Structures are given as structure tokens and as C-alpha cells.
Amino acid sequence: MTTDSVRIAFPGGSRHLRLCRTAAVSLGADLGLDVDELDDLRLAVGEAIAWLRSGVADDDEIIVGLAVVDDGVEVEGLAPTSSGDGQIDDLIEAILGATVDHHELTAADGERRIRLRKTRSAEPVR
Amino acid sequence: MIDPERRARLFDEFAQTGSEAARNAIVEDHLGLAEFFARRYRNRGVSDDDLRQVSRLALVQAVDRFDPGHGVEFSTFAGRTIDGSLKRHFRDTAWAVRVPRSLQELAVAVRRASAELSLELGRAPTVDELAEATGRDADLVIEALSADQAYRADSLDQPDDAGAPRAGAASVDPGFERSETRLVLREMMNAMPERERRILELRFDEELSQGEIAERVGLSQMHVSRLLRRCFEQMRAELEA
């Protein structure tokens, strides 16, 4: 069940990746992720969105949705691709594989999509 | 545009005699490549003149360092050198002002408190615990956590002129880039301290979980998690340099 969500849309030429990181950390903190889990999430969001926007023109819109779903934070992103072949370098794969519980990065039909999920490992400390 | 055979002769001449004329001819032949990369980073807080200067200097460095024996096209090698120099320039200049100083200081304080609390609690702290420890609002702590390590090249990986012809980039073979990235990552792993290298090998060569790695190397899972993250951040920074 979705309890909290944020939707961010920004042009490819802008520098608003930090907004996405802040939103992810904020949702994760509300969910009770600890600092290590928040760091993992921050790193993963940075990697995935950097890939998402690497083929985007300055005036194309990138849309990122972040939501708390059950005991985890889910991040989905979509961007039109104007250049590049959507290759995913080994370091991105290594980082996402080690920092989030699920990740999908796809490039097809002129679009790039990302999907991440970071699940809380323990009951939150209150 | 110099044809490939003449270019090869110029590199031979430069390697054998250090001929300034040969060096200058190669540099002049690739000024368009330097200009292309400089244009990619326009309108991002660094003057066009500075970008051009950094780009041309990197081109000269690329000529000096290029070894034709490695079988890589000079334009590919020069492109990577120029791009790396421009990114470093941004990291050293424009990026430094993106995060307010007060937030940078808070980020340091939050990291320090996090380390202390982890020892005290035997687990990673929460944002609320960090807020209490630092005497700051939880929202500020969240912002500090988000800002920390914010200087990666996320905004620099795309061309400034999306519609501009990518003449320089077109000469870079993606297959080469991929295989080279893999080699570079392996080299970076090998250059890590013994403990970090062992942890990376267990994670990626043996595909063990963080918990399994922790048992193997005699550390807590939290410690393994932090070491891995630090390795990744270091590798990403080095890959982009």
C-alpha cells in the first residue's frame, strides 16, 4: 500500500538531481531506514538518475516518482532519449546491485526507465 | 585534416625526436575535437575562454602521453583526456559553490555524529537520533545527508547542445569504452588496500552477500556495507577523473 509519494519533473539541462536524492532520503527517513540504508539509497538514486539523464536533451523533461511502498522506498524514473545507446557501465551495475534490493534500468523505444527499491532491513527505532 | 598515415608518421617523429613541429601539427589537427568538448560544458558557470583553455591544454597533454603502440585511436584517447580534464575543472571550481558552506559543515558534523553513534549503539543511527545528537532539525539532517558526496558528475554527462553534431564523440567506439571501463574497474580494485580489495572480490567474484562477507573477513555487516560504499564512491570518482 502506498502511504507517501513524491513526484518530481525537471528539464534535462538543469541540476536538480539533488532534489531527487533529498526526496529519497526524506521518504526513507520517515520509513525508519537507518543512516547506512539512507546512504545506500542516496548513492543508488544518484547513479540511476545520472544514467537516466545522460541521453536527455536540455529541454526534455525527466520525471521521477518516489514512494513508500510497504516497508521500502521505490523510485521510478522516465526520460526521453535523444542521444547515446543507453549502455550501462559495470560500475553502475555493481553499485545498484550492492545498494538496493531491486533495480531495473531499461532503454527502449526512445525512452530510458529506471526502477529501484530499497527495503527496510529492520523494524524502525522509535 | 591530416590523413591517418601522415598522423602516424608525425607521432613517430614526435616520439623519436620530440619535434615541436610534429607536436604542433597534431595539436592543430585536433583543435576541433577540443572545441567540441569545450562546447559541451558551456553555460554551466565556467567561462567559454576557461573551457577552451582547459580543453586545449588537455589536448596537448594527450599528444604528449599518447602511445600508438596501444592500438587505440588518438581521437578516442584525446577525447577521454579532454573530457576528464573538463570534469576535474568543474569539480575544482564551479561545483565547490553549489552546496552552501553551512550545509557542508553540517554534513561533516552529521557524519561525525553518525560514526560516534554507530559505536555507541552498535548499529547505524536513524535521522531522528542524528538530529538529537547534532541539535539540528531532522529536515536539515536529511538535507546534509543528501548533500554529502554531492559532487559527482551527474550534470556533466550530457552535451550542452543536444542537437549539435557529435563529431568528436562519434569517433569513440562504445565497445572499446565498455571493455576499457571493465579493465579500469579491475585495475582500481587491484589498487585498493588489501582489505577493501578482498571485500570487493568476495562481493563481485564470489557473489557473496554482505553478511557472508562479514563472516569471512571478521567484520560487522555494517562495517562491510560502509567499506563497500566508500569503495564505490572512490571508484566512481576515479572513473570520472
Short mmCIF file of C-alpha atoms in Angstrom, two decimals:
data_model
loop_
_atom_site.label_atom_id
_atom_site.label_comp_id
_atom_site.label_asym_id
_atom_site.label_seq_id
_atom_site.Cartn_x
_atom_site.Cartn_y
_atom_site.Cartn_z
CA MET A 1 0.00 0.00 0.00
CA THR A 2 1.39 3.39 -0.93
CA THR A 3 1.45 5.71 2.07
CA ASP A 4 3.58 8.57 0.85
CA SER A 5 4.81 9.68 -2.53
CA VAL A 6 6.64 12.49 -4.28
CA ARG A 7 6.73 13.32 -7.97
CA ILE A 8 9.48 15.49 -9.43
CA ALA A 9 9.65 16.73 -13.02
CA PHE A 10 12.63 18.74 -14.21
CA PRO A 11 14.30 19.62 -17.52
CA GLY A 12 17.30 17.57 -18.61
CA GLY A 13 19.56 20.59 -18.69
CA SER A 14 19.01 21.53 -15.06
CA ARG A 15 20.83 20.42 -11.96
CA HIS A 16 18.08 19.07 -9.81
CA LEU A 17 19.39 15.60 -9.13
CA ARG A 18 19.95 16.70 -5.55
CA LEU A 19 16.20 17.22 -5.18
CA CYS A 20 15.64 13.58 -6.04
CA ARG A 21 18.29 12.48 -3.57
CA THR A 22 16.78 14.65 -0.85
CA ALA A 23 13.28 13.33 -1.54
CA ALA A 24 14.55 9.75 -1.43
CA VAL A 25 16.40 10.30 1.83
CA SER A 26 13.40 12.12 3.30
CA LEU A 27 10.98 9.31 2.45
CA GLY A 28 13.46 6.73 3.68
CA ALA A 29 13.98 8.57 6.94
CA ASP A 30 10.22 8.71 7.53
CA LEU A 31 10.06 4.99 6.90
CA GLY A 32 12.77 4.44 9.50
CA LEU A 33 15.72 3.47 7.29
CA ASP A 34 18.95 3.89 9.21
CA VAL A 35 21.79 6.09 8.03
CA ASP A 36 23.56 3.28 6.20
CA GLU A 37 20.40 2.37 4.33
CA LEU A 38 19.82 6.04 3.51
CA ASP A 39 23.38 6.30 2.19
CA ASP A 40 22.80 3.25 0.01
CA LEU A 41 19.60 4.78 -1.31
CA ARG A 42 21.25 8.15 -1.96
CA LEU A 43 24.10 6.53 -3.85
CA ALA A 44 21.73 4.38 -5.92
CA VAL A 45 19.44 7.29 -6.79
CA GLY A 46 22.45 9.35 -7.87
CA GLU A 47 23.76 6.57 -10.09
CA ALA A 48 20.43 5.66 -11.66
CA ILE A 49 19.33 9.22 -12.40
CA ALA A 50 22.75 10.18 -13.76
CA TRP A 51 22.31 7.32 -16.23
CA LEU A 52 18.72 8.32 -16.94
CA ARG A 53 19.65 11.85 -17.88
CA SER A 54 22.86 11.06 -19.77
CA GLY A 55 20.96 10.76 -23.04
CA VAL A 56 18.48 13.58 -22.49
CA ALA A 57 18.36 16.91 -24.29
CA ASP A 58 18.43 20.07 -22.17
CA ASP A 59 14.76 20.92 -22.68
CA ASP A 60 13.36 17.41 -22.40
CA GLU A 61 11.52 16.57 -19.22
CA ILE A 62 12.70 13.98 -16.76
CA ILE A 63 10.06 12.60 -14.42
CA VAL A 64 10.97 10.88 -11.19
CA GLY A 65 8.45 9.36 -8.82
CA LEU A 66 9.37 8.29 -5.32
CA ALA A 67 7.07 6.43 -2.98
CA VAL A 68 6.97 4.49 0.24
CA VAL A 69 5.50 1.12 -0.63
CA ASP A 70 5.04 -1.28 2.27
CA ASP A 71 8.41 -1.43 4.02
CA GLY A 72 10.52 0.11 1.29
CA VAL A 73 11.15 3.15 -0.86
CA GLU A 74 10.53 2.79 -4.58
CA VAL A 75 11.97 5.13 -7.16
CA GLU A 76 10.81 5.21 -10.75
CA GLY A 77 12.13 7.50 -13.45
CA LEU A 78 11.41 8.16 -17.09
CA ALA A 79 13.23 10.25 -19.68
CA PRO A 80 13.13 10.55 -23.45
CA THR A 81 16.42 9.61 -25.05
CA SER A 82 17.91 11.86 -27.68
CA SER A 83 21.44 10.51 -27.79
CA GLY A 84 23.58 7.61 -26.64
CA ASP A 85 22.90 3.89 -26.81
CA GLY A 86 21.79 3.52 -23.20
CA GLN A 87 24.77 1.42 -22.26
CA ILE A 88 25.01 0.67 -18.55
CA ASP A 89 28.57 0.62 -17.34
CA ASP A 90 29.80 -2.07 -14.99
CA LEU A 91 30.20 0.29 -12.08
CA ILE A 92 26.54 1.35 -12.21
CA GLU A 93 25.51 -2.31 -12.14
CA ALA A 94 27.91 -3.04 -9.30
CA ILE A 95 26.71 -0.10 -7.24
CA LEU A 96 23.00 -0.71 -7.77
CA GLY A 97 23.40 -4.42 -7.14
CA ALA A 98 25.06 -3.72 -3.84
CA THR A 99 22.97 -0.81 -2.58
CA VAL A 100 19.32 -1.55 -3.40
CA ASP A 101 17.19 -4.66 -3.23
CA HIS A 102 15.88 -4.37 -6.75
CA HIS A 103 16.90 -2.35 -9.78
CA GLU A 104 15.90 -2.16 -13.41
CA LEU A 105 17.41 0.15 -15.99
CA THR A 106 15.98 -0.12 -19.47
CA ALA A 107 16.44 1.79 -22.71
CA ALA A 108 13.95 1.12 -25.48
CA ASP A 109 11.68 2.92 -27.93
CA GLY A 110 13.35 6.28 -27.40
CA GLU A 111 12.98 6.20 -23.63
CA ARG A 112 15.04 5.32 -20.62
CA ARG A 113 13.42 4.00 -17.49
CA ILE A 114 14.72 3.27 -14.02
CA ARG A 115 13.16 1.42 -11.15
CA LEU A 116 14.75 0.96 -7.74
CA ARG A 117 13.55 -0.47 -4.47
CA LYS A 118 15.25 -0.18 -1.12
CA THR A 119 13.64 -2.21 1.63
CA ARG A 120 13.99 -1.51 5.34
CA SER A 121 16.04 -4.26 6.92
CA ALA A 122 14.74 -3.97 10.48
CA GLU A 123 11.84 -2.55 12.43
CA PRO A 124 12.30 1.19 12.82
CA VAL A 125 13.77 2.57 16.03
CA ARG A 126 11.26 4.97 17.56
CA MET B 1 42.51 17.08 -41.69
CA ILE B 2 45.66 15.01 -41.64
CA ASP B 3 45.31 11.55 -43.11
CA PRO B 4 45.98 8.57 -40.77
CA GLU B 5 49.29 7.65 -42.38
CA ARG B 6 50.72 11.13 -42.02
CA ARG B 7 49.42 11.31 -38.45
CA ALA B 8 51.21 8.04 -37.64
CA ARG B 9 54.41 9.46 -39.12
CA LEU B 10 54.02 12.61 -37.04
CA PHE B 11 53.62 10.59 -33.86
CA ASP B 12 56.70 8.54 -34.76
CA GLU B 13 58.65 11.71 -35.40
CA PHE B 14 57.48 13.28 -32.16
CA ALA B 15 58.28 10.11 -30.18
CA GLN B 16 61.76 9.81 -31.65
CA THR B 17 62.88 13.42 -31.87
CA GLY B 18 60.49 15.39 -29.67
CA SER B 19 59.85 17.60 -32.70
CA GLU B 20 57.80 20.66 -31.75
CA ALA B 21 56.63 20.97 -35.34
CA ALA B 22 55.22 17.44 -35.32
CA ARG B 23 53.57 18.02 -31.95
CA ASN B 24 52.02 21.30 -33.10
CA ALA B 25 50.75 19.74 -36.31
CA ILE B 26 48.95 17.01 -34.36
CA VAL B 27 47.52 19.53 -31.89
CA GLU B 28 46.30 21.84 -34.64
CA ASP B 29 44.70 18.93 -36.44
CA HIS B 30 42.61 18.15 -33.33
CA LEU B 31 41.61 21.65 -32.23
CA GLY B 32 38.11 20.88 -33.46
CA LEU B 33 37.90 17.98 -31.02
CA ALA B 34 39.00 20.25 -28.16
CA GLU B 35 36.42 22.82 -29.21
CA PHE B 36 33.70 20.19 -29.37
CA PHE B 37 34.30 19.07 -25.80
CA ALA B 38 34.60 22.65 -24.53
CA ARG B 39 31.21 23.45 -26.09
CA ARG B 40 29.58 20.53 -24.31
CA TYR B 41 30.12 22.27 -20.98
CA ARG B 42 29.03 25.78 -21.88
CA ASN B 43 26.55 27.71 -19.74
CA ARG B 44 27.40 25.83 -16.57
CA GLY B 45 29.14 28.54 -14.61
CA VAL B 46 32.57 28.43 -16.24
CA SER B 47 33.56 30.97 -18.90
CA ASP B 48 33.93 29.85 -22.51
CA ASP B 49 37.54 31.06 -22.52
CA ASP B 50 38.39 28.93 -19.49
CA LEU B 51 36.73 25.90 -21.02
CA ARG B 52 38.64 26.37 -24.25
CA GLN B 53 41.92 26.80 -22.39
CA VAL B 54 41.40 23.69 -20.24
CA SER B 55 40.35 21.71 -23.27
CA ARG B 56 43.34 22.74 -25.41
CA LEU B 57 45.80 22.14 -22.59
CA ALA B 58 44.37 18.65 -22.17
CA LEU B 59 44.77 18.08 -25.90
CA VAL B 60 48.46 18.93 -25.68
CA GLN B 61 48.81 16.60 -22.69
CA ALA B 62 47.07 13.87 -24.67
CA VAL B 63 49.59 14.26 -27.51
CA ASP B 64 52.46 14.03 -25.02
CA ARG B 65 51.07 10.92 -23.34
CA PHE B 66 49.70 9.07 -26.34
CA ASP B 67 51.28 5.72 -27.16
CA PRO B 68 50.31 4.49 -30.66
CA GLY B 69 51.51 1.03 -29.65
CA HIS B 70 48.38 0.50 -27.54
CA GLY B 71 46.24 0.26 -30.65
CA VAL B 72 43.76 2.96 -29.62
CA GLU B 73 42.80 5.78 -31.99
CA PHE B 74 44.31 9.07 -30.89
CA SER B 75 40.93 10.84 -31.14
CA THR B 76 39.47 8.33 -28.65
CA PHE B 77 42.34 8.78 -26.25
CA ALA B 78 42.35 12.57 -26.61
CA GLY B 79 38.58 12.77 -26.17
CA ARG B 80 38.75 10.93 -22.86
CA THR B 81 41.67 13.05 -21.69
CA ILE B 82 39.93 16.31 -22.57
CA ASP B 83 36.61 15.25 -21.09
CA GLY B 84 38.30 14.15 -17.88
CA SER B 85 40.17 17.45 -17.59
CA LEU B 86 36.98 19.45 -18.06
CA LYS B 87 35.16 17.43 -15.41
CA ARG B 88 38.05 17.87 -12.98
CA HIS B 89 37.99 21.59 -13.69
CA PHE B 90 34.30 21.74 -12.80
CA ARG B 91 34.88 19.71 -9.70
CA ASP B 92 37.62 22.10 -8.62
CA THR B 93 35.78 25.32 -9.43
CA ALA B 94 32.10 25.54 -10.25
CA TRP B 95 30.92 22.65 -8.09
CA ALA B 96 32.59 23.97 -4.97
CA VAL B 97 30.00 26.73 -4.67
CA ARG B 98 26.92 24.59 -5.26
CA VAL B 99 26.48 23.47 -1.67
CA PRO B 100 26.34 26.28 0.88
CA ARG B 101 29.19 26.27 3.36
CA SER B 102 26.82 25.94 6.32
CA LEU B 103 25.41 22.78 4.80
CA GLN B 104 28.87 21.41 4.10
CA GLU B 105 29.77 21.99 7.75
CA LEU B 106 26.57 20.34 8.90
CA ALA B 107 27.30 17.37 6.63
CA VAL B 108 30.67 16.95 8.34
CA ALA B 109 29.07 17.22 11.78
CA VAL B 110 26.38 14.69 10.85
CA ARG B 111 29.00 12.21 9.57
CA ARG B 112 31.00 12.60 12.76
CA ALA B 113 27.91 12.08 14.93
CA SER B 114 26.94 9.08 12.82
CA ALA B 115 30.30 7.41 13.44
CA GLU B 116 30.12 8.08 17.17
CA LEU B 117 26.54 6.87 17.49
CA SER B 118 27.27 3.72 15.50
CA LEU B 119 29.95 2.79 18.02
CA GLU B 120 27.73 3.66 20.95
CA LEU B 121 24.58 1.93 19.67
CA GLY B 122 26.17 -0.99 17.85
CA ARG B 123 24.05 -0.18 14.79
CA ALA B 124 23.66 2.64 12.31
CA PRO B 125 21.68 5.56 13.77
CA THR B 126 18.43 6.97 12.43
CA VAL B 127 17.87 10.52 11.24
CA ASP B 128 16.00 11.38 14.43
CA GLU B 129 18.92 10.15 16.53
CA LEU B 130 21.32 12.21 14.43
CA ALA B 131 19.08 15.25 14.77
CA GLU B 132 19.14 14.87 18.54
CA ALA B 133 22.90 14.33 18.63
CA THR B 134 23.67 17.36 16.47
CA GLY B 135 20.94 19.55 17.93
CA ARG B 136 19.60 20.26 14.44
CA ASP B 137 16.23 19.78 12.84
CA ALA B 138 15.65 16.39 11.18
CA ASP B 139 14.94 18.09 7.84
CA LEU B 140 18.36 19.74 7.95
CA VAL B 141 19.98 16.41 8.75
CA ILE B 142 18.22 14.91 5.72
CA GLU B 143 19.50 17.75 3.56
CA ALA B 144 23.01 17.27 4.91
CA LEU B 145 22.90 13.54 4.20
CA SER B 146 21.70 14.26 0.67
CA ALA B 147 24.34 16.90 0.06
CA ASP B 148 27.21 14.82 1.30
CA GLN B 149 29.27 13.44 -1.60
CA ALA B 150 27.16 15.53 -3.96
CA TYR B 151 29.97 16.48 -6.28
CA ARG B 152 29.74 13.73 -8.82
CA ALA B 153 29.49 14.47 -12.49
CA ASP B 154 25.77 13.94 -12.71
CA SER B 155 25.16 17.18 -14.55
CA LEU B 156 28.15 16.87 -16.80
CA ASP B 157 27.46 13.65 -18.58
CA GLN B 158 25.33 15.15 -21.25
CA PRO B 159 26.20 17.53 -24.04
CA ASP B 160 25.31 21.17 -23.69
CA ASP B 161 23.99 21.32 -27.23
CA ALA B 162 21.76 18.32 -27.54
CA GLY B 163 21.24 18.92 -31.22
CA ALA B 164 24.83 19.71 -32.06
CA PRO B 165 26.70 17.25 -34.22
CA ARG B 166 28.79 14.97 -32.04
CA ALA B 167 31.79 14.80 -34.32
CA GLY B 168 34.29 14.05 -31.57
CA ALA B 169 32.13 11.57 -29.74
CA ALA B 170 31.37 9.74 -32.95
CA SER B 171 34.96 8.58 -33.10
CA VAL B 172 34.69 6.87 -29.70
CA ASP B 173 33.85 3.23 -30.08
CA PRO B 174 31.28 2.22 -27.44
CA GLY B 175 32.56 -1.35 -27.37
CA PHE B 176 36.01 -0.09 -26.58
CA GLU B 177 34.60 2.17 -23.88
CA ARG B 178 32.82 -0.72 -22.24
CA SER B 179 35.74 -3.13 -22.26
CA GLU B 180 38.10 -0.39 -21.17
CA THR B 181 35.79 0.54 -18.29
CA ARG B 182 35.86 -3.06 -17.15
CA LEU B 183 39.65 -3.11 -17.25
CA VAL B 184 39.86 0.19 -15.42
CA LEU B 185 37.50 -1.09 -12.72
CA ARG B 186 39.62 -4.19 -12.29
CA GLU B 187 42.75 -2.07 -12.07
CA MET B 188 41.08 0.15 -9.49
CA MET B 189 40.10 -2.90 -7.46
CA ASN B 190 43.66 -4.15 -7.59
CA ALA B 191 44.92 -0.79 -6.39
CA MET B 192 42.66 -0.83 -3.31
CA PRO B 193 44.09 -1.66 0.12
CA GLU B 194 44.18 -5.40 0.85
CA ARG B 195 41.04 -5.46 3.00
CA GLU B 196 38.91 -3.43 0.58
CA ARG B 197 40.14 -5.46 -2.38
CA ARG B 198 39.27 -8.70 -0.60
CA ILE B 199 35.77 -7.43 0.17
CA LEU B 200 35.21 -6.36 -3.44
CA GLU B 201 36.43 -9.71 -4.73
CA LEU B 202 34.13 -11.59 -2.35
CA ARG B 203 31.20 -9.40 -3.43
CA PHE B 204 31.73 -9.50 -7.19
CA ASP B 205 33.87 -12.52 -7.97
CA GLU B 206 32.33 -14.89 -5.44
CA GLU B 207 28.99 -13.04 -5.30
CA LEU B 208 28.68 -13.33 -1.53
CA SER B 209 26.16 -11.25 0.41
CA GLN B 210 27.36 -8.54 2.75
CA GLY B 211 26.56 -10.80 5.70
CA GLU B 212 28.60 -13.66 4.26
CA ILE B 213 31.48 -11.30 3.55
CA ALA B 214 31.31 -10.00 7.10
CA GLU B 215 31.73 -13.56 8.42
CA ARG B 216 34.64 -14.26 6.08
CA VAL B 217 36.62 -11.15 6.93
CA GLY B 218 35.65 -10.87 10.59
CA LEU B 219 33.89 -7.52 10.45
CA SER B 220 30.33 -6.46 11.16
CA GLN B 221 27.91 -6.30 8.23
CA MET B 222 27.55 -2.58 8.89
CA HIS B 223 31.30 -2.14 8.52
CA VAL B 224 31.36 -4.16 5.30
CA SER B 225 28.48 -2.11 3.94
CA ARG B 226 30.33 1.14 4.65
CA LEU B 227 33.59 -0.10 3.17
CA LEU B 228 31.83 -1.20 0.00
CA ARG B 229 30.06 2.14 -0.34
CA ARG B 230 33.33 4.02 0.17
CA CYS B 231 35.00 1.86 -2.48
CA PHE B 232 32.19 2.58 -4.95
CA GLU B 233 32.36 6.32 -4.37
CA GLN B 234 36.13 6.25 -4.80
CA MET B 235 35.88 4.15 -7.96
CA ARG B 236 33.20 6.41 -9.44
CA ALA B 237 35.30 9.50 -8.73
CA GLU B 238 38.38 7.88 -10.28
CA LEU B 239 36.46 6.64 -13.30
CA GLU B 240 35.21 10.14 -13.99
CA ALA B 241 38.56 11.77 -13.45
#
